[in-house]
């Protein structure tokens, strides 16, 4: 009878797998990895073998990851554990792990699937209030629905596409864009020039992509993110004045912010700070 190695080229499978295939020691170092690990993180194999695995884990996840590792060493398999790693360029990668200990060799055999896009979609869905008038009305505790359905705030909502019409690719792209806007939200002069440079597109291309994807102009889209962030700041309970909220959301003046907030949410922001 042919052995499994004669039927299948397991080394080829190991190298071609898009998932991470790893062998780690109980000492916390990689012993063997497939190319997907280096490709994802941007480090060479030598760099990945030279440092403890923990050094590549996102700092906020190191404690829980260490606890899971200790559990594995005690001969407890690990299933569907999610944590974050940091690439050489500083990007965050989400992984879902299944790990099995081999006590007599003091090794851990592990498979990790890159679930970064899944996490981005979940986050985009969580913040999709930007595309959902009903949730905006609910989150703001509005009594006057006219502010959303054709009242003073109608300009904010005209032509806005529902999230159900966005493709997965569009949602992922908008997640990257919103993350960038939030990164620079403190810049009152946040412009299409800066965003286009960061997104690797011309100003014209970025303007067209935002308009075609969302149905609204870039300035309208950015303004909506600012206003949504102002509501997040209010709900956090950390801020007490209109000026503080205005500054956090990146508006030029409290008076202008207060006017836009009233148009968008149908209530005076000062009422929500009392």
mmCIF file of N, CA, C and O in Angstrom, residues 186-267:
data_model
loop_
_atom_site.group_PDB
_atom_site.id
_atom_site.type_symbol
_atom_site.label_atom_id
_atom_site.label_comp_id
_atom_site.label_asym_id
_atom_site.label_seq_id
_atom_site.Cartn_x
_atom_site.Cartn_y
_atom_site.Cartn_z
ATOM 1 N N UNK A 186 -8.899 65.302 13.947
ATOM 2 C CA UNK A 186 -8.583 66.545 14.649
ATOM 3 C C UNK A 186 -8.156 67.677 13.737
ATOM 4 O O UNK A 186 -8.043 68.825 14.172
ATOM 5 N N UNK A 187 -7.902 67.363 12.473
ATOM 6 C CA UNK A 187 -7.500 68.396 11.524
ATOM 7 C C UNK A 187 -8.749 69.064 10.956
ATOM 8 O O UNK A 187 -9.495 68.457 10.204
ATOM 9 N N UNK A 188 -8.981 70.333 11.343
ATOM 10 C CA UNK A 188 -10.169 71.017 10.847
ATOM 11 C C UNK A 188 -10.083 71.222 9.341
ATOM 12 O O UNK A 188 -11.101 71.392 8.663
ATOM 13 N N UNK A 189 -8.851 71.209 8.808
ATOM 14 C CA UNK A 189 -8.674 71.407 7.376
ATOM 15 C C UNK A 189 -8.470 70.083 6.650
ATOM 16 O O UNK A 189 -7.870 70.033 5.576
ATOM 17 N N UNK A 190 -8.980 68.978 7.245
ATOM 18 C CA UNK A 190 -8.891 67.667 6.604
ATOM 19 C C UNK A 190 -9.467 67.770 5.198
ATOM 20 O O UNK A 190 -10.619 68.134 5.010
ATOM 21 N N UNK A 191 -8.650 67.450 4.215
ATOM 22 C CA UNK A 191 -9.068 67.689 2.835
ATOM 23 C C UNK A 191 -8.961 66.440 1.986
ATOM 24 O O UNK A 191 -8.336 65.454 2.352
ATOM 25 N N UNK A 192 -9.564 66.538 0.829
ATOM 26 C CA UNK A 192 -9.507 65.463 -0.153
ATOM 27 C C UNK A 192 -8.068 65.251 -0.623
ATOM 28 O O UNK A 192 -7.693 64.151 -1.031
ATOM 29 N N UNK A 193 -7.248 66.299 -0.537
ATOM 30 C CA UNK A 193 -5.849 66.200 -0.955
ATOM 31 C C UNK A 193 -5.106 65.223 -0.057
ATOM 32 O O UNK A 193 -4.398 64.317 -0.532
ATOM 33 N N UNK A 194 -5.262 65.383 1.251
ATOM 34 C CA UNK A 194 -4.608 64.489 2.205
ATOM 35 C C UNK A 194 -5.128 63.069 2.061
ATOM 36 O O UNK A 194 -4.349 62.108 2.024
ATOM 37 N N UNK A 195 -6.442 62.921 1.977
ATOM 38 C CA UNK A 195 -7.039 61.585 1.878
ATOM 39 C C UNK A 195 -6.624 60.881 0.596
ATOM 40 O O UNK A 195 -6.336 59.683 0.601
ATOM 41 N N UNK A 196 -6.588 61.607 -0.500
ATOM 42 C CA UNK A 196 -6.223 60.988 -1.771
ATOM 43 C C UNK A 196 -4.782 60.510 -1.737
ATOM 44 O O UNK A 196 -4.453 59.438 -2.254
ATOM 45 N N UNK A 197 -3.915 61.287 -1.112
ATOM 46 C CA UNK A 197 -2.513 60.889 -0.994
ATOM 47 C C UNK A 197 -2.388 59.613 -0.174
ATOM 48 O O UNK A 197 -1.656 58.688 -0.541
ATOM 49 N N UNK A 198 -3.100 59.539 0.943
ATOM 50 C CA UNK A 198 -3.027 58.378 1.831
ATOM 51 C C UNK A 198 -3.655 57.137 1.177
ATOM 52 O O UNK A 198 -3.209 56.019 1.424
ATOM 53 N N UNK A 199 -4.691 57.332 0.365
ATOM 54 C CA UNK A 199 -5.386 56.216 -0.265
ATOM 55 C C UNK A 199 -4.749 55.792 -1.579
ATOM 56 O O UNK A 199 -5.160 54.815 -2.203
ATOM 57 N N UNK A 200 -3.726 56.546 -2.029
ATOM 58 C CA UNK A 200 -3.034 56.183 -3.255
ATOM 59 C C UNK A 200 -3.842 56.442 -4.515
ATOM 60 O O UNK A 200 -3.697 55.737 -5.520
ATOM 61 N N UNK A 201 -4.700 57.466 -4.468
ATOM 62 C CA UNK A 201 -5.532 57.825 -5.621
ATOM 63 C C UNK A 201 -5.359 59.304 -5.918
ATOM 64 O O UNK A 201 -4.931 60.074 -5.054
ATOM 65 N N UNK A 202 -5.698 59.703 -7.128
ATOM 66 C CA UNK A 202 -5.726 61.129 -7.432
ATOM 67 C C UNK A 202 -6.948 61.742 -6.751
ATOM 68 O O UNK A 202 -7.885 61.025 -6.362
ATOM 69 N N UNK A 203 -6.941 63.065 -6.611
ATOM 70 C CA UNK A 203 -8.091 63.730 -5.993
ATOM 71 C C UNK A 203 -9.371 63.436 -6.785
ATOM 72 O O UNK A 203 -10.428 63.181 -6.206
ATOM 73 N N UNK A 204 -9.247 63.469 -8.098
ATOM 74 C CA UNK A 204 -10.407 63.217 -8.949
ATOM 75 C C UNK A 204 -10.915 61.784 -8.782
ATOM 76 O O UNK A 204 -12.124 61.544 -8.696
ATOM 77 N N UNK A 205 -9.986 60.825 -8.738
ATOM 78 C CA UNK A 205 -10.367 59.418 -8.574
ATOM 79 C C UNK A 205 -11.059 59.191 -7.233
ATOM 80 O O UNK A 205 -12.060 58.482 -7.148
ATOM 81 N N UNK A 206 -10.500 59.800 -6.162
ATOM 82 C CA UNK A 206 -11.091 59.612 -4.840
ATOM 83 C C UNK A 206 -12.471 60.250 -4.767
ATOM 84 O O UNK A 206 -13.412 59.655 -4.222
ATOM 85 N N UNK A 207 -12.597 61.446 -5.315
ATOM 86 C CA UNK A 207 -13.897 62.127 -5.316
ATOM 87 C C UNK A 207 -14.933 61.269 -6.041
ATOM 88 O O UNK A 207 -16.050 61.058 -5.539
ATOM 89 N N UNK A 208 -14.564 60.737 -7.201
ATOM 90 C CA UNK A 208 -15.492 59.922 -7.986
ATOM 91 C C UNK A 208 -15.829 58.624 -7.271
ATOM 92 O O UNK A 208 -16.986 58.189 -7.265
ATOM 93 N N UNK A 209 -14.819 58.004 -6.631
ATOM 94 C CA UNK A 209 -15.056 56.721 -5.945
ATOM 95 C C UNK A 209 -16.019 56.912 -4.770
ATOM 96 O O UNK A 209 -16.938 56.111 -4.566
ATOM 97 N N UNK A 210 -15.810 57.957 -3.970
ATOM 98 C CA UNK A 210 -16.701 58.222 -2.835
ATOM 99 C C UNK A 210 -18.115 58.511 -3.325
ATOM 100 O O UNK A 210 -19.095 57.973 -2.800
ATOM 101 N N UNK A 211 -18.225 59.353 -4.351
ATOM 102 C CA UNK A 211 -19.546 59.734 -4.877
ATOM 103 C C UNK A 211 -20.272 58.521 -5.456
ATOM 104 O O UNK A 211 -21.466 58.308 -5.183
ATOM 105 N N UNK A 212 -19.556 57.695 -6.228
ATOM 106 C CA UNK A 212 -20.186 56.530 -6.846
ATOM 107 C C UNK A 212 -20.566 55.471 -5.814
ATOM 108 O O UNK A 212 -21.565 54.764 -5.970
ATOM 109 N N UNK A 213 -19.759 55.351 -4.751
ATOM 110 C CA UNK A 213 -19.993 54.312 -3.751
ATOM 111 C C UNK A 213 -21.101 54.689 -2.786
ATOM 112 O O UNK A 213 -21.970 53.877 -2.460
ATOM 113 N N UNK A 214 -21.088 55.939 -2.320
ATOM 114 C CA UNK A 214 -22.025 56.350 -1.276
ATOM 115 C C UNK A 214 -23.216 57.141 -1.795
ATOM 116 O O UNK A 214 -24.257 57.211 -1.145
ATOM 117 N N UNK A 215 -23.051 57.767 -2.959
ATOM 118 C CA UNK A 215 -24.110 58.623 -3.492
ATOM 119 C C UNK A 215 -23.996 60.062 -3.028
ATOM 120 O O UNK A 215 -24.771 60.913 -3.449
ATOM 121 N N UNK A 216 -23.048 60.359 -2.146
ATOM 122 C CA UNK A 216 -22.889 61.717 -1.626
ATOM 123 C C UNK A 216 -21.466 62.210 -1.871
ATOM 124 O O UNK A 216 -20.564 61.427 -2.171
ATOM 125 N N UNK A 217 -21.261 63.505 -1.713
ATOM 126 C CA UNK A 217 -19.955 64.100 -1.970
ATOM 127 C C UNK A 217 -18.984 63.760 -0.847
ATOM 128 O O UNK A 217 -19.394 63.460 0.281
ATOM 129 N N UNK A 218 -17.676 63.844 -1.126
ATOM 130 C CA UNK A 218 -16.677 63.590 -0.073
ATOM 131 C C UNK A 218 -16.849 64.486 1.148
ATOM 132 O O UNK A 218 -16.747 64.020 2.284
ATOM 133 N N UNK A 219 -17.115 65.776 0.925
ATOM 134 C CA UNK A 219 -17.287 66.689 2.057
ATOM 135 C C UNK A 219 -18.486 66.298 2.914
ATOM 136 O O UNK A 219 -18.430 66.353 4.144
ATOM 137 N N UNK A 220 -19.570 65.896 2.276
ATOM 138 C CA UNK A 220 -20.758 65.440 3.003
ATOM 139 C C UNK A 220 -20.438 64.176 3.791
ATOM 140 O O UNK A 220 -20.819 64.039 4.960
ATOM 141 N N UNK A 221 -19.721 63.267 3.160
ATOM 142 C CA UNK A 221 -19.363 62.005 3.814
ATOM 143 C C UNK A 221 -18.476 62.258 5.038
ATOM 144 O O UNK A 221 -18.712 61.706 6.119
ATOM 145 N N UNK A 222 -17.457 63.083 4.875
ATOM 146 C CA UNK A 222 -16.552 63.399 5.992
ATOM 147 C C UNK A 222 -17.310 64.104 7.111
ATOM 148 O O UNK A 222 -17.110 63.826 8.296
ATOM 149 N N UNK A 223 -18.205 65.015 6.733
ATOM 150 C CA UNK A 223 -18.996 65.736 7.737
ATOM 151 C C UNK A 223 -19.862 64.775 8.547
ATOM 152 O O UNK A 223 -20.013 64.914 9.762
ATOM 153 N N UNK A 224 -20.419 63.769 7.892
ATOM 154 C CA UNK A 224 -21.240 62.776 8.590
ATOM 155 C C UNK A 224 -20.409 61.996 9.599
ATOM 156 O O UNK A 224 -20.866 61.709 10.710
ATOM 157 N N UNK A 225 -19.185 61.637 9.215
ATOM 158 C CA UNK A 225 -18.304 60.917 10.139
ATOM 159 C C UNK A 225 -17.990 61.798 11.346
ATOM 160 O O UNK A 225 -18.006 61.345 12.491
ATOM 161 N N UNK A 226 -17.691 63.071 11.092
ATOM 162 C CA UNK A 226 -17.417 64.002 12.188
ATOM 163 C C UNK A 226 -18.613 64.082 13.149
ATOM 164 O O UNK A 226 -18.439 64.028 14.375
ATOM 165 N N UNK A 227 -19.808 64.204 12.584
ATOM 166 C CA UNK A 227 -20.994 64.319 13.422
ATOM 167 C C UNK A 227 -21.272 63.027 14.191
ATOM 168 O O UNK A 227 -21.686 63.055 15.351
ATOM 169 N N UNK A 228 -21.052 61.913 13.542
ATOM 170 C CA UNK A 228 -21.224 60.634 14.243
ATOM 171 C C UNK A 228 -20.218 60.516 15.381
ATOM 172 O O UNK A 228 -20.551 60.043 16.477
ATOM 173 N N UNK A 229 -18.983 60.965 15.161
ATOM 174 C CA UNK A 229 -17.971 60.930 16.215
ATOM 175 C C UNK A 229 -18.313 61.886 17.349
ATOM 176 O O UNK A 229 -17.985 61.632 18.508
ATOM 177 N N UNK A 230 -18.986 62.982 17.011
ATOM 178 C CA UNK A 230 -19.401 63.904 18.074
ATOM 179 C C UNK A 230 -20.425 63.229 18.978
ATOM 180 O O UNK A 230 -20.409 63.403 20.204
ATOM 181 N N UNK A 231 -21.329 62.406 18.382
ATOM 182 C CA UNK A 231 -22.307 61.679 19.185
ATOM 183 C C UNK A 231 -21.608 60.618 20.043
ATOM 184 O O UNK A 231 -21.971 60.404 21.202
ATOM 185 N N UNK A 232 -20.585 59.968 19.492
ATOM 186 C CA UNK A 232 -19.815 59.004 20.270
ATOM 187 C C UNK A 232 -19.159 59.692 21.468
ATOM 188 O O UNK A 232 -19.124 59.146 22.575
ATOM 189 N N UNK A 233 -18.632 60.905 21.236
ATOM 190 C CA UNK A 233 -17.979 61.661 22.314
ATOM 191 C C UNK A 233 -18.990 62.034 23.397
ATOM 192 O O UNK A 233 -18.701 61.955 24.596
ATOM 193 N N UNK A 234 -20.184 62.428 22.979
ATOM 194 C CA UNK A 234 -21.242 62.765 23.945
ATOM 195 C C UNK A 234 -21.606 61.536 24.771
ATOM 196 O O UNK A 234 -21.705 61.591 25.996
ATOM 197 N N UNK A 235 -21.804 60.411 24.098
ATOM 198 C CA UNK A 235 -22.205 59.189 24.786
ATOM 199 C C UNK A 235 -21.125 58.657 25.719
ATOM 200 O O UNK A 235 -21.421 57.904 26.650
ATOM 201 N N UNK A 236 -19.872 59.034 25.480
ATOM 202 C CA UNK A 236 -18.778 58.575 26.349
ATOM 203 C C UNK A 236 -18.850 59.208 27.733
ATOM 204 O O UNK A 236 -18.313 58.673 28.702
ATOM 205 N N UNK A 237 -19.514 60.370 27.825
ATOM 206 C CA UNK A 237 -19.632 61.063 29.103
ATOM 207 C C UNK A 237 -18.371 61.776 29.553
ATOM 208 O O UNK A 237 -18.307 62.303 30.667
ATOM 209 N N UNK A 238 -17.374 61.851 28.683
ATOM 210 C CA UNK A 238 -16.094 62.467 29.060
ATOM 211 C C UNK A 238 -16.072 63.976 28.851
ATOM 212 O O UNK A 238 -15.174 64.659 29.348
ATOM 213 N N UNK A 239 -17.040 64.479 28.105
ATOM 214 C CA UNK A 239 -17.006 65.897 27.733
ATOM 215 C C UNK A 239 -18.262 66.605 28.223
ATOM 216 O O UNK A 239 -19.346 66.038 28.231
ATOM 217 N N UNK A 240 -18.090 67.872 28.592
ATOM 218 C CA UNK A 240 -19.180 68.595 29.234
ATOM 219 C C UNK A 240 -19.637 69.830 28.474
ATOM 220 O O UNK A 240 -20.683 70.385 28.773
ATOM 221 N N UNK A 241 -18.860 70.283 27.494
ATOM 222 C CA UNK A 241 -19.228 71.513 26.807
ATOM 223 C C UNK A 241 -19.299 71.292 25.300
ATOM 224 O O UNK A 241 -18.693 70.375 24.754
ATOM 225 N N UNK A 242 -20.040 72.191 24.639
ATOM 226 C CA UNK A 242 -20.155 72.137 23.186
ATOM 227 C C UNK A 242 -18.786 72.349 22.549
ATOM 228 O O UNK A 242 -18.437 71.697 21.559
ATOM 229 N N UNK A 243 -17.987 73.236 23.127
ATOM 230 C CA UNK A 243 -16.656 73.521 22.583
ATOM 231 C C UNK A 243 -15.773 72.274 22.608
ATOM 232 O O UNK A 243 -15.028 72.013 21.656
ATOM 233 N N UNK A 244 -15.843 71.507 23.685
ATOM 234 C CA UNK A 244 -15.039 70.286 23.788
ATOM 235 C C UNK A 244 -15.449 69.272 22.717
ATOM 236 O O UNK A 244 -14.597 68.675 22.050
ATOM 237 N N UNK A 245 -16.742 69.077 22.556
ATOM 238 C CA UNK A 245 -17.234 68.130 21.560
ATOM 239 C C UNK A 245 -16.854 68.597 20.160
ATOM 240 O O UNK A 245 -16.434 67.800 19.312
ATOM 241 N N UNK A 246 -16.988 69.891 19.912
ATOM 242 C CA UNK A 246 -16.642 70.460 18.614
ATOM 243 C C UNK A 246 -15.174 70.199 18.290
ATOM 244 O O UNK A 246 -14.825 69.818 17.163
ATOM 245 N N UNK A 247 -14.317 70.397 19.273
ATOM 246 C CA UNK A 247 -12.876 70.195 19.071
ATOM 247 C C UNK A 247 -12.561 68.724 18.785
ATOM 248 O O UNK A 247 -11.796 68.412 17.866
ATOM 249 N N UNK A 248 -13.162 67.824 19.563
ATOM 250 C CA UNK A 248 -12.926 66.392 19.385
ATOM 251 C C UNK A 248 -13.320 65.933 17.990
ATOM 252 O O UNK A 248 -12.645 65.104 17.382
ATOM 253 N N UNK A 249 -14.422 66.463 17.473
ATOM 254 C CA UNK A 249 -14.920 66.054 16.161
ATOM 255 C C UNK A 249 -14.267 66.813 15.013
ATOM 256 O O UNK A 249 -14.557 66.533 13.850
ATOM 257 N N UNK A 250 -13.407 67.785 15.347
ATOM 258 C CA UNK A 250 -12.643 68.472 14.310
ATOM 259 C C UNK A 250 -13.361 69.591 13.596
ATOM 260 O O UNK A 250 -13.007 69.924 12.460
ATOM 261 N N UNK A 251 -14.357 70.202 14.236
ATOM 262 C CA UNK A 251 -15.053 71.328 13.608
ATOM 263 C C UNK A 251 -14.333 72.637 13.924
ATOM 264 O O UNK A 251 -13.721 72.773 14.991
ATOM 265 N N UNK A 252 -14.438 73.590 12.994
ATOM 266 C CA UNK A 252 -13.662 74.824 13.115
ATOM 267 C C UNK A 252 -14.119 75.687 14.279
ATOM 268 O O UNK A 252 -13.311 76.235 15.019
ATOM 269 N N UNK A 253 -15.443 75.818 14.448
ATOM 270 C CA UNK A 253 -15.970 76.634 15.540
ATOM 271 C C UNK A 253 -17.142 75.925 16.197
ATOM 272 O O UNK A 253 -17.894 75.201 15.532
ATOM 273 N N UNK A 254 -17.346 76.126 17.499
ATOM 274 C CA UNK A 254 -18.481 75.520 18.197
ATOM 275 C C UNK A 254 -19.824 75.946 17.599
ATOM 276 O O UNK A 254 -20.756 75.143 17.531
ATOM 277 N N UNK A 255 -19.906 77.195 17.156
ATOM 278 C CA UNK A 255 -21.179 77.690 16.607
ATOM 279 C C UNK A 255 -21.536 76.947 15.317
ATOM 280 O O UNK A 255 -22.697 76.551 15.105
ATOM 281 N N UNK A 256 -20.550 76.740 14.453
ATOM 282 C CA UNK A 256 -20.788 76.026 13.202
ATOM 283 C C UNK A 256 -21.142 74.570 13.490
ATOM 284 O O UNK A 256 -22.070 74.011 12.887
ATOM 285 N N UNK A 257 -20.423 73.965 14.417
ATOM 286 C CA UNK A 257 -20.710 72.578 14.804
ATOM 287 C C UNK A 257 -22.126 72.463 15.352
ATOM 288 O O UNK A 257 -22.876 71.549 14.991
ATOM 289 N N UNK A 258 -22.513 73.403 16.219
ATOM 290 C CA UNK A 258 -23.835 73.350 16.842
ATOM 291 C C UNK A 258 -24.935 73.444 15.781
ATOM 292 O O UNK A 258 -25.957 72.743 15.855
ATOM 293 N N UNK A 259 -24.710 74.291 14.776
ATOM 294 C CA UNK A 259 -25.677 74.461 13.677
ATOM 295 C C UNK A 259 -25.814 73.154 12.886
ATOM 296 O O UNK A 259 -26.928 72.690 12.609
ATOM 297 N N UNK A 260 -24.672 72.542 12.527
ATOM 298 C CA UNK A 260 -24.710 71.300 11.752
ATOM 299 C C UNK A 260 -25.325 70.157 12.555
ATOM 300 O O UNK A 260 -26.077 69.338 12.008
ATOM 301 N N UNK A 261 -24.992 70.096 13.833
ATOM 302 C CA UNK A 261 -25.542 69.045 14.686
ATOM 303 C C UNK A 261 -27.062 69.125 14.724
ATOM 304 O O UNK A 261 -27.754 68.108 14.644
ATOM 305 N N UNK A 262 -27.591 70.348 14.845
ATOM 306 C CA UNK A 262 -29.036 70.548 14.887
ATOM 307 C C UNK A 262 -29.677 70.118 13.567
ATOM 308 O O UNK A 262 -30.733 69.471 13.551
ATOM 309 N N UNK A 263 -29.019 70.450 12.445
ATOM 310 C CA UNK A 263 -29.545 70.058 11.143
ATOM 311 C C UNK A 263 -29.520 68.535 10.977
ATOM 312 O O UNK A 263 -30.447 67.958 10.408
ATOM 313 N N UNK A 264 -28.464 67.925 11.465
ATOM 314 C CA UNK A 264 -28.261 66.494 11.258
ATOM 315 C C UNK A 264 -29.110 65.639 12.179
ATOM 316 O O UNK A 264 -29.777 64.692 11.753
ATOM 317 N N UNK A 265 -29.120 65.971 13.483
ATOM 318 C CA UNK A 265 -29.809 65.162 14.479
ATOM 319 C C UNK A 265 -31.160 65.720 14.911
ATOM 320 O O UNK A 265 -31.924 65.040 15.595
ATOM 321 N N UNK A 266 -31.426 66.993 14.558
ATOM 322 C CA UNK A 266 -32.724 67.561 14.908
ATOM 323 C C UNK A 266 -32.827 68.027 16.340
ATOM 324 O O UNK A 266 -33.929 68.339 16.802
ATOM 325 N N UNK A 267 -31.710 68.079 17.050
ATOM 326 C CA UNK A 267 -31.710 68.560 18.436
ATOM 327 C C UNK A 267 -30.492 69.424 18.681
ATOM 328 O O UNK A 267 -29.448 69.244 18.041
#
